[in-house]
PDB file of C-alpha atoms and ligand atoms in Angstrom:
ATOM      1  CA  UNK A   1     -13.780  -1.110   9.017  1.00  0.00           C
ATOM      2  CA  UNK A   2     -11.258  -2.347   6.717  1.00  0.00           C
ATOM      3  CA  UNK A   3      -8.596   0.458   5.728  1.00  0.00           C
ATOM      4  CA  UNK A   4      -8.534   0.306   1.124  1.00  0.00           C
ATOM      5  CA  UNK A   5      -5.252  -0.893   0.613  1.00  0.00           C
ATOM      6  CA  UNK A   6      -3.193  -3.916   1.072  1.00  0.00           C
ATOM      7  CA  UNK A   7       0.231  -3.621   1.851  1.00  0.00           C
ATOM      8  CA  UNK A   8       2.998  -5.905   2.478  1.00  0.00           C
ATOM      9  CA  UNK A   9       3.116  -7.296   5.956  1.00  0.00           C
ATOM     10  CA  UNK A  10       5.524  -4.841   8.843  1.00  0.00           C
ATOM     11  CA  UNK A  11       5.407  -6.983  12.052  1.00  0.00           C
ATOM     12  CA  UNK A  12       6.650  -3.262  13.375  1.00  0.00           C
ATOM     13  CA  UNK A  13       3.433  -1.967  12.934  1.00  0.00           C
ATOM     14  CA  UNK A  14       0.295  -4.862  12.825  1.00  0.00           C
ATOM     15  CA  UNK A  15      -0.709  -6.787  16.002  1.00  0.00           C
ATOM     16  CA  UNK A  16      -0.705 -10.479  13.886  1.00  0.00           C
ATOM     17  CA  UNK A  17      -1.436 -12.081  17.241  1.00  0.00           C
ATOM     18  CA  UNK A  18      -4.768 -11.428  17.281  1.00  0.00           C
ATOM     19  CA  UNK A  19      -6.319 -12.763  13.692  1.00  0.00           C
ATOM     20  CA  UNK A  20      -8.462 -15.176  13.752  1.00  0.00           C
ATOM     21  CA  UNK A  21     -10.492 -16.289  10.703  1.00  0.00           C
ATOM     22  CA  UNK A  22     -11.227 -19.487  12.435  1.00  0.00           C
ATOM     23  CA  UNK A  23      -9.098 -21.971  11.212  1.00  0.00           C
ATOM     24  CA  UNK A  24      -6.021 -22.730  13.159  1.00  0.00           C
ATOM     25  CA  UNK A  25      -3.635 -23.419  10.458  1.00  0.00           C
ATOM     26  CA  UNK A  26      -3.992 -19.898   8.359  1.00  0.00           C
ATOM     27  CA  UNK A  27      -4.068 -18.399  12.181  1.00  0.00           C
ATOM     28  CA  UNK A  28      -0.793 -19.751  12.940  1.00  0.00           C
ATOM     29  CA  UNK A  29       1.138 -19.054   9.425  1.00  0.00           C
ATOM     30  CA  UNK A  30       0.012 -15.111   9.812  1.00  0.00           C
ATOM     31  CA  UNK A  31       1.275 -15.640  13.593  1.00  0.00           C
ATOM     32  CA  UNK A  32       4.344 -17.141  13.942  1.00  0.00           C
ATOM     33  CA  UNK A  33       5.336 -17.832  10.523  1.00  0.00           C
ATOM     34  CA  UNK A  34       4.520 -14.416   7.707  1.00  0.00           C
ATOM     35  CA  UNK A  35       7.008 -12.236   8.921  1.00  0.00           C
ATOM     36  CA  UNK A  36      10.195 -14.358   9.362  1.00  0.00           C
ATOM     37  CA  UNK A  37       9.531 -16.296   5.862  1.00  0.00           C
ATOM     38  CA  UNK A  38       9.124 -12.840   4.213  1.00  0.00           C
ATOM     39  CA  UNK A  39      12.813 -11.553   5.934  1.00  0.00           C
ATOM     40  CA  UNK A  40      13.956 -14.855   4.304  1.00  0.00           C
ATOM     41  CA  UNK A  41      13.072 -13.935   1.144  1.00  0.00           C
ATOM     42  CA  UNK A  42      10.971 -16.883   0.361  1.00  0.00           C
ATOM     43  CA  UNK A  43       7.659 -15.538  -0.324  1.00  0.00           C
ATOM     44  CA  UNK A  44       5.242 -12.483   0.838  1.00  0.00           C
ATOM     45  CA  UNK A  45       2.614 -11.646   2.736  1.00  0.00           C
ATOM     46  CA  UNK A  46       0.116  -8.476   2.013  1.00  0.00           C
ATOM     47  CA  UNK A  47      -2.470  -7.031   4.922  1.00  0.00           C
ATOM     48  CA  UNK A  48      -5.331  -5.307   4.722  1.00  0.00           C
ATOM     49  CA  UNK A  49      -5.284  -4.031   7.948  1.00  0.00           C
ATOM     50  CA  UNK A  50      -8.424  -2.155  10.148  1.00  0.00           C
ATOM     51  CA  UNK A  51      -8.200   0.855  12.076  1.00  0.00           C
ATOM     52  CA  UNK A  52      -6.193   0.813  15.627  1.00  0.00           C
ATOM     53  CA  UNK A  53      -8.267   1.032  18.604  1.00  0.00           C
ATOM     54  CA  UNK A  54      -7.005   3.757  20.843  1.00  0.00           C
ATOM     55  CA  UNK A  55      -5.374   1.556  23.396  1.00  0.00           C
ATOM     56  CA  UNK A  56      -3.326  -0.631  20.271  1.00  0.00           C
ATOM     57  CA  UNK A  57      -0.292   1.254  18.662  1.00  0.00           C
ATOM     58  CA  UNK A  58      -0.637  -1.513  16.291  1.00  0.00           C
ATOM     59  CA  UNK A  59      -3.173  -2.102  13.200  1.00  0.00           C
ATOM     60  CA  UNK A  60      -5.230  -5.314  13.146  1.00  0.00           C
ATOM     61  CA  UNK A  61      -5.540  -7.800  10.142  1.00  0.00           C
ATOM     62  CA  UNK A  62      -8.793  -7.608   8.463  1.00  0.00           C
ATOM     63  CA  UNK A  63      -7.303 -10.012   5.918  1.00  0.00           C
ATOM     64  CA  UNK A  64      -4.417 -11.539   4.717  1.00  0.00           C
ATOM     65  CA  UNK A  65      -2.617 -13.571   1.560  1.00  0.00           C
ATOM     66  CA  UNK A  66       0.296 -14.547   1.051  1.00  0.00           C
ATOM     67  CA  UNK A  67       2.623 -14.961  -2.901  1.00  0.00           C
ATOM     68  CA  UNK A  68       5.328 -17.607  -3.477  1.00  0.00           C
ATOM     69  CA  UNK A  69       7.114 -19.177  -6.375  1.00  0.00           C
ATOM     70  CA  UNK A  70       6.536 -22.622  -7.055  1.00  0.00           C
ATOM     71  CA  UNK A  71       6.949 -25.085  -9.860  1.00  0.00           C
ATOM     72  CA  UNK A  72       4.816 -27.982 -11.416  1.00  0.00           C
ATOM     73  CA  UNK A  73       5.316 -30.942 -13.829  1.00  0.00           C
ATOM     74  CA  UNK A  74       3.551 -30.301 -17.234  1.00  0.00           C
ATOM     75  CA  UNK A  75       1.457 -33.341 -16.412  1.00  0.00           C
ATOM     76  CA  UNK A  76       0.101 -31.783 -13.498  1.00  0.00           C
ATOM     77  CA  UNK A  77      -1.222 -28.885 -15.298  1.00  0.00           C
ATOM     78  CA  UNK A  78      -5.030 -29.410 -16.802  1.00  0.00           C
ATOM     79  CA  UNK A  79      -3.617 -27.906 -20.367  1.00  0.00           C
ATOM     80  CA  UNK A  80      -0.170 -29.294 -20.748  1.00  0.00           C
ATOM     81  CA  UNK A  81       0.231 -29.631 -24.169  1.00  0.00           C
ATOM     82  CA  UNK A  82       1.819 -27.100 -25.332  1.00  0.00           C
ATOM     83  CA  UNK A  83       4.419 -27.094 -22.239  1.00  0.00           C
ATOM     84  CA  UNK A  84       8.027 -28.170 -22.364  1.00  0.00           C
ATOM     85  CA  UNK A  85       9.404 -31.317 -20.514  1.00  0.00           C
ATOM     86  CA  UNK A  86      11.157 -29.352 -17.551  1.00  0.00           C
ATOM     87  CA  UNK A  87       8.909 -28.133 -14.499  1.00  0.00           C
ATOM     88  CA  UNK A  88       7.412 -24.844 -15.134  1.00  0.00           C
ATOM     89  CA  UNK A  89       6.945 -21.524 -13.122  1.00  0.00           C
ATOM     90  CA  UNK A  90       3.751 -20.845 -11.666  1.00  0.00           C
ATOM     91  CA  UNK A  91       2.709 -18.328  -8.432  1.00  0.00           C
ATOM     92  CA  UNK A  92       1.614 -19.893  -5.372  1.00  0.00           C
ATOM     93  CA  UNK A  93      -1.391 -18.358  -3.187  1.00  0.00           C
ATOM     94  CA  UNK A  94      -0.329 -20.114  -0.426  1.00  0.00           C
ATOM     95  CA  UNK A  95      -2.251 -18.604   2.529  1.00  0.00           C
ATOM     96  CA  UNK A  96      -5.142 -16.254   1.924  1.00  0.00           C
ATOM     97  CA  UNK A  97      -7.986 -15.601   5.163  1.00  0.00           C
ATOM     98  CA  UNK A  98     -10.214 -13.189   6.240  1.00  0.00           C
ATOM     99  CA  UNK A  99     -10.843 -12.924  10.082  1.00  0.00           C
ATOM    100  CA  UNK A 100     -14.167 -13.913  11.236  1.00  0.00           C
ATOM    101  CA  UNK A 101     -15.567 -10.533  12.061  1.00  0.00           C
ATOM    102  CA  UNK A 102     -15.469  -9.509   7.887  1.00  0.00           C
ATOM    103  CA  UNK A 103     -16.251 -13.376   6.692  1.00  0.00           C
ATOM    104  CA  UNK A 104     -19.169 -13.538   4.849  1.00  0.00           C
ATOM    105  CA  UNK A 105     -19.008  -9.917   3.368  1.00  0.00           C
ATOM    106  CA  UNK A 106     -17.378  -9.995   0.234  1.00  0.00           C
ATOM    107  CA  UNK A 107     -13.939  -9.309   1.656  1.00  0.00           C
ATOM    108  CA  UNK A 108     -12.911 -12.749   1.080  1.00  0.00           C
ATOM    109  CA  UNK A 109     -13.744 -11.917  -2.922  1.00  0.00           C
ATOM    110  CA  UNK A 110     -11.935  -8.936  -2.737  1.00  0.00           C
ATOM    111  CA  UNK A 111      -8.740 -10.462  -1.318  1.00  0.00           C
ATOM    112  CA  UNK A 112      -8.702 -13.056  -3.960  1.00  0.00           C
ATOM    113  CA  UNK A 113      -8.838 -10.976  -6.863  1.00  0.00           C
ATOM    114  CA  UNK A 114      -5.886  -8.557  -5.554  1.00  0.00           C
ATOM    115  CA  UNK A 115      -4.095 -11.360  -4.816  1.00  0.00           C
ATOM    116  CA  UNK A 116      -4.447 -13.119  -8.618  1.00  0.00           C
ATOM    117  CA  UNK A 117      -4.446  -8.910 -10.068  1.00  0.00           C
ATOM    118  CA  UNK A 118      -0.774  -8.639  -8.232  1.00  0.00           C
ATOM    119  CA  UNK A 119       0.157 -12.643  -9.343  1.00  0.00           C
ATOM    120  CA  UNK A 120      -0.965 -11.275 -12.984  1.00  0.00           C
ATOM    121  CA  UNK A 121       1.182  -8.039 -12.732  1.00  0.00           C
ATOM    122  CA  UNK A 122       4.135  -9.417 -11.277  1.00  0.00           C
ATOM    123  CA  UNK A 123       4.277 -12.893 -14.156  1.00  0.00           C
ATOM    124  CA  UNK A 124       3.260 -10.143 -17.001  1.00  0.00           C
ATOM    125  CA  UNK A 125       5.809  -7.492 -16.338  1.00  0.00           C
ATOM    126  CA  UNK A 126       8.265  -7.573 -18.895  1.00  0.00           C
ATOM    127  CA  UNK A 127      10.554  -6.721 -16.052  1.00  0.00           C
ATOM    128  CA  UNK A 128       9.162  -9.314 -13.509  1.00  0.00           C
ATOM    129  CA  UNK A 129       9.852 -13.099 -13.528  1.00  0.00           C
ATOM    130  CA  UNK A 130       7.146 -14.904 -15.779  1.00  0.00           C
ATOM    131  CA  UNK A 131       4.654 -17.698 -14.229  1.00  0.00           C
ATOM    132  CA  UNK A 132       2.019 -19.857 -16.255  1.00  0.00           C
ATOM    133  CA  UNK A 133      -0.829 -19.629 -13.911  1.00  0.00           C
ATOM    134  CA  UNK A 134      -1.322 -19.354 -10.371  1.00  0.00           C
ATOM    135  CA  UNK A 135      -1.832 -22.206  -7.982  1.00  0.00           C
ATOM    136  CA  UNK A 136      -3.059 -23.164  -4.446  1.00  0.00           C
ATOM    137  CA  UNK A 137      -4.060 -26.168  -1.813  1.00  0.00           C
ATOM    138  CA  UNK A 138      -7.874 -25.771  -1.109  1.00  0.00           C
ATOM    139  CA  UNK A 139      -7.998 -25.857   3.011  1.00  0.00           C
ATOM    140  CA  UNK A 140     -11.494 -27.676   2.887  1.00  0.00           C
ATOM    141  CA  UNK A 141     -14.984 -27.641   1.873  1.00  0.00           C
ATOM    142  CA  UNK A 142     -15.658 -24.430   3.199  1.00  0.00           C
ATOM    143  CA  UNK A 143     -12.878 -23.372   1.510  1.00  0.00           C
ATOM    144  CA  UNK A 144     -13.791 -25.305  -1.994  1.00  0.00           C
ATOM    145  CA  UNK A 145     -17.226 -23.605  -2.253  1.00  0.00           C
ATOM    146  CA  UNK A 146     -15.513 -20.541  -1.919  1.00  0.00           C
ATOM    147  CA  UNK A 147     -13.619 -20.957  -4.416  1.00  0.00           C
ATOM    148  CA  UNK A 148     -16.068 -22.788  -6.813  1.00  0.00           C
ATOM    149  CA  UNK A 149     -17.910 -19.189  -6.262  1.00  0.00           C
ATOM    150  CA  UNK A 150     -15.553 -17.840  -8.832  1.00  0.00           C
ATOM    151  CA  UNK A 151     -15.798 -19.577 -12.329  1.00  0.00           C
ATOM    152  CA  UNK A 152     -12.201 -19.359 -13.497  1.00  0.00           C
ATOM    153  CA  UNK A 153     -10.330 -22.175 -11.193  1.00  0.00           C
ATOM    154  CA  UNK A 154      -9.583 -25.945 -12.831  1.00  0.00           C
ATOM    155  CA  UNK A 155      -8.690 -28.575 -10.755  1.00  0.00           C
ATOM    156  CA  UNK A 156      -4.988 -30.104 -11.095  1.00  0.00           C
ATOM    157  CA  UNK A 157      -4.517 -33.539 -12.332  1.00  0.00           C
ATOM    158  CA  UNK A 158      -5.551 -36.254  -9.741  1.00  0.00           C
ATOM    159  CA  UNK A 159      -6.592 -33.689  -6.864  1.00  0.00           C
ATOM    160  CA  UNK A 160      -9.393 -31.466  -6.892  1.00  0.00           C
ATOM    161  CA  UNK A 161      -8.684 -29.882  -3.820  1.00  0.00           C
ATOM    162  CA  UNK A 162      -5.578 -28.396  -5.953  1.00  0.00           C
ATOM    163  CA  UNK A 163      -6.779 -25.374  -7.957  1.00  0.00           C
ATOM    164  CA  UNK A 164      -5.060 -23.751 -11.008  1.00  0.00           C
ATOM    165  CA  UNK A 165      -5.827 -20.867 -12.990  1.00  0.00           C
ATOM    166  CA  UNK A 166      -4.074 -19.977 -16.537  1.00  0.00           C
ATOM    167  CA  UNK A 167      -2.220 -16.697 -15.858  1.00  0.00           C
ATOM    168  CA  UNK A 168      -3.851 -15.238 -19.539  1.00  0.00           C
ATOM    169  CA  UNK A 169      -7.123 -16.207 -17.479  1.00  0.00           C
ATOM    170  CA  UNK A 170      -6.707 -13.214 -15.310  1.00  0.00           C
ATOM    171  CA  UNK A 171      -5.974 -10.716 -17.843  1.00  0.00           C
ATOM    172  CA  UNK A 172      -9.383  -9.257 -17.772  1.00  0.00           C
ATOM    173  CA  UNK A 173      -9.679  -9.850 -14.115  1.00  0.00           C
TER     174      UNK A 173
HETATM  175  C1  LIG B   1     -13.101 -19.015   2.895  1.00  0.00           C
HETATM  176  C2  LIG B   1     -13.021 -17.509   3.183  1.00  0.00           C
HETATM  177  C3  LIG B   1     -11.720 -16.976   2.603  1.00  0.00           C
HETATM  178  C4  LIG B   1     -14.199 -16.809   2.538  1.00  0.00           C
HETATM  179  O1  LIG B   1     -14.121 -15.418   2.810  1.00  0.00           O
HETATM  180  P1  LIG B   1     -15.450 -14.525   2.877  1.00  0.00           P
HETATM  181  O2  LIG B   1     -15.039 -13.102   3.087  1.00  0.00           O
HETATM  182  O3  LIG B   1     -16.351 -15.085   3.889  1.00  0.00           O
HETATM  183  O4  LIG B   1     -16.018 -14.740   1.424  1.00  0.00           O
HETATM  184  P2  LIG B   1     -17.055 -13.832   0.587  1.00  0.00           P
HETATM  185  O5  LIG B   1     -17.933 -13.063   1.536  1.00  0.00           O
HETATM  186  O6  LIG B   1     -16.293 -13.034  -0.401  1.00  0.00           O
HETATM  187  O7  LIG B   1     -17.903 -14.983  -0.125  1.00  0.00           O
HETATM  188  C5  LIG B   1     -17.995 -15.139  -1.528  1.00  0.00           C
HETATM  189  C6  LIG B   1     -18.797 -16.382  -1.809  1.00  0.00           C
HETATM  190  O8  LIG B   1     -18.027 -17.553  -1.462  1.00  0.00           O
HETATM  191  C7  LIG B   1     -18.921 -18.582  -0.981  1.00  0.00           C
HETATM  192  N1  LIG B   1     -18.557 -18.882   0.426  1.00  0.00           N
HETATM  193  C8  LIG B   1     -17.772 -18.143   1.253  1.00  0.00           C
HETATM  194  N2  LIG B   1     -17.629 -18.770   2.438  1.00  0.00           N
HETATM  195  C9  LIG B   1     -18.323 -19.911   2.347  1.00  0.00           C
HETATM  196  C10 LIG B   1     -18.549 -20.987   3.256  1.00  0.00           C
HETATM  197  N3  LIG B   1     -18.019 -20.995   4.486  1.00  0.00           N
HETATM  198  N4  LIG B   1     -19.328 -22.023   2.857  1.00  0.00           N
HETATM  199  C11 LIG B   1     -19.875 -22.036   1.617  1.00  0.00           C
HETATM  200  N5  LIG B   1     -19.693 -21.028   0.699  1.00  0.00           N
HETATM  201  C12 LIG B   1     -18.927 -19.994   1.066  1.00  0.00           C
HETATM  202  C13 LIG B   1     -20.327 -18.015  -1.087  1.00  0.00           C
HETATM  203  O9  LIG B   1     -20.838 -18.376  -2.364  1.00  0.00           O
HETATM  204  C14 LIG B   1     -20.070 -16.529  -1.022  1.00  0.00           C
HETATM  205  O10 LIG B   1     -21.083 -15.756  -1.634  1.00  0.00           O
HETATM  206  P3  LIG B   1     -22.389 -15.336  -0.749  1.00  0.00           P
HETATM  207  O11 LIG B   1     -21.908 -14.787   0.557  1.00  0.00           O
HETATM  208  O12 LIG B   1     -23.054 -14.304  -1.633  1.00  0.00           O
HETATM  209  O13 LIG B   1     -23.176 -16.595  -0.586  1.00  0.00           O
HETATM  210  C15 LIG B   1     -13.096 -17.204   4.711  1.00  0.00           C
HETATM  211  O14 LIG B   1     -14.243 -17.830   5.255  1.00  0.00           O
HETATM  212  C16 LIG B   1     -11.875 -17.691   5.505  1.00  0.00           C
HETATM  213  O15 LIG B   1     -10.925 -16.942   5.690  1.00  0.00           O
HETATM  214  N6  LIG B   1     -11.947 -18.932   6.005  1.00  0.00           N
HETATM  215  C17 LIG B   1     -10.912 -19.489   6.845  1.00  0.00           C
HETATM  216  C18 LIG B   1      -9.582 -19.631   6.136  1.00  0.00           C
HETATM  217  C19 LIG B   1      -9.670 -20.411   4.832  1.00  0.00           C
HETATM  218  O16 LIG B   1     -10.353 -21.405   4.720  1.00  0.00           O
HETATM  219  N7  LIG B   1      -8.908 -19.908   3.842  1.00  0.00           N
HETATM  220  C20 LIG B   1      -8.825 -20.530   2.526  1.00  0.00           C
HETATM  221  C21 LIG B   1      -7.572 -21.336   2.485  1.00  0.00           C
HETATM  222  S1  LIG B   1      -7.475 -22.327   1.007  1.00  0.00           S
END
């Protein structure tokens, strides 16, 4: 079973090679792409990783997301009124999966709400770096009624398969 606690991605010490939550493209990010984008500084990626079999001296994924910055024009945003003119600073869920073995268990759930709980922290620390919401590119159906599961996502201006959620939205979360 999964271990409790996510933790940023150490290629040193979690066999990414052999996710698979059944969709190549969120296969192949965690695979060839998590690790050197995170030594570049230009987003991160947190595990939840399951216990080693004896022969592995590496963990295994159970599930996976990943954090960026991004911005958006005011007229993408579903309440722009009360935005200025520039583009504005939102967090990015760019990747998030579970691999097939834990789909369909709740783990998917519980990876989304760390990952908006940790968006929330780091945009609502008066130390952090501020954000108005978080964002992210639904995959595909699948995907979409996933995320329609959860009543707090609006869709972006002109694409519905671009979700958005207020970042005062998840302060009860
Ligand atoms: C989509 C995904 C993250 C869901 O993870 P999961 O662990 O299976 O999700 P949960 O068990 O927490 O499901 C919560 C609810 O979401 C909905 N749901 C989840 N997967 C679904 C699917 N394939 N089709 C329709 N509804 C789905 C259901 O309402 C489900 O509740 P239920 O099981 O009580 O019916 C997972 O299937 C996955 O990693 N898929 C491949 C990668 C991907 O598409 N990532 C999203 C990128 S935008």
């Amino acid at each position: 079973m999964p271990t409790a606690e996510f933790l940023p991605l150490n290629p040193k010490t979690v066999d990414v090679k052999s996710f698979d939550c059944g969709k190549a493209a969120i296969n192949t990010y965690l695979r060839r792409y998590a690790a050197k984008n995170m030594a570049l500084n230009l987003n991160r990626t947190f595990i939840l990783p399951f216990t080693r079999e004896e022969s592995s001296k590496k963990f295994r994924v159970a599930t996976y997301y990943t954090l960026a910055y991004q911005t958006l024009m005011r007229e993408e945003l579903p309440d722009p009124t009360r935005l200025l003119r520039y583009p504005v600073p939102v967090i990015l869920l760019a990747q998030l999966g579970i691999d097939q073995r834990f789909q369909r268990q709740g783990l998917g759930s519980k990876t989304l709400v760390h990952a908006l709980r940790k968006a929330y922290k780091i945009a609502c620390n008066p130390l952090g770096i501020p954000a108005t919401g978080v964002v992210l590119d639904v995959l595909d159906q699948d995907a979409l009624c996933f995320y329609q599961s959860f009543n707090f996502f609006l869709p972006l201006t002109d694409n519905p398969l671009k979700l958005f959620v207020p970042i005062t939205s998840l302060e009860t979360l």
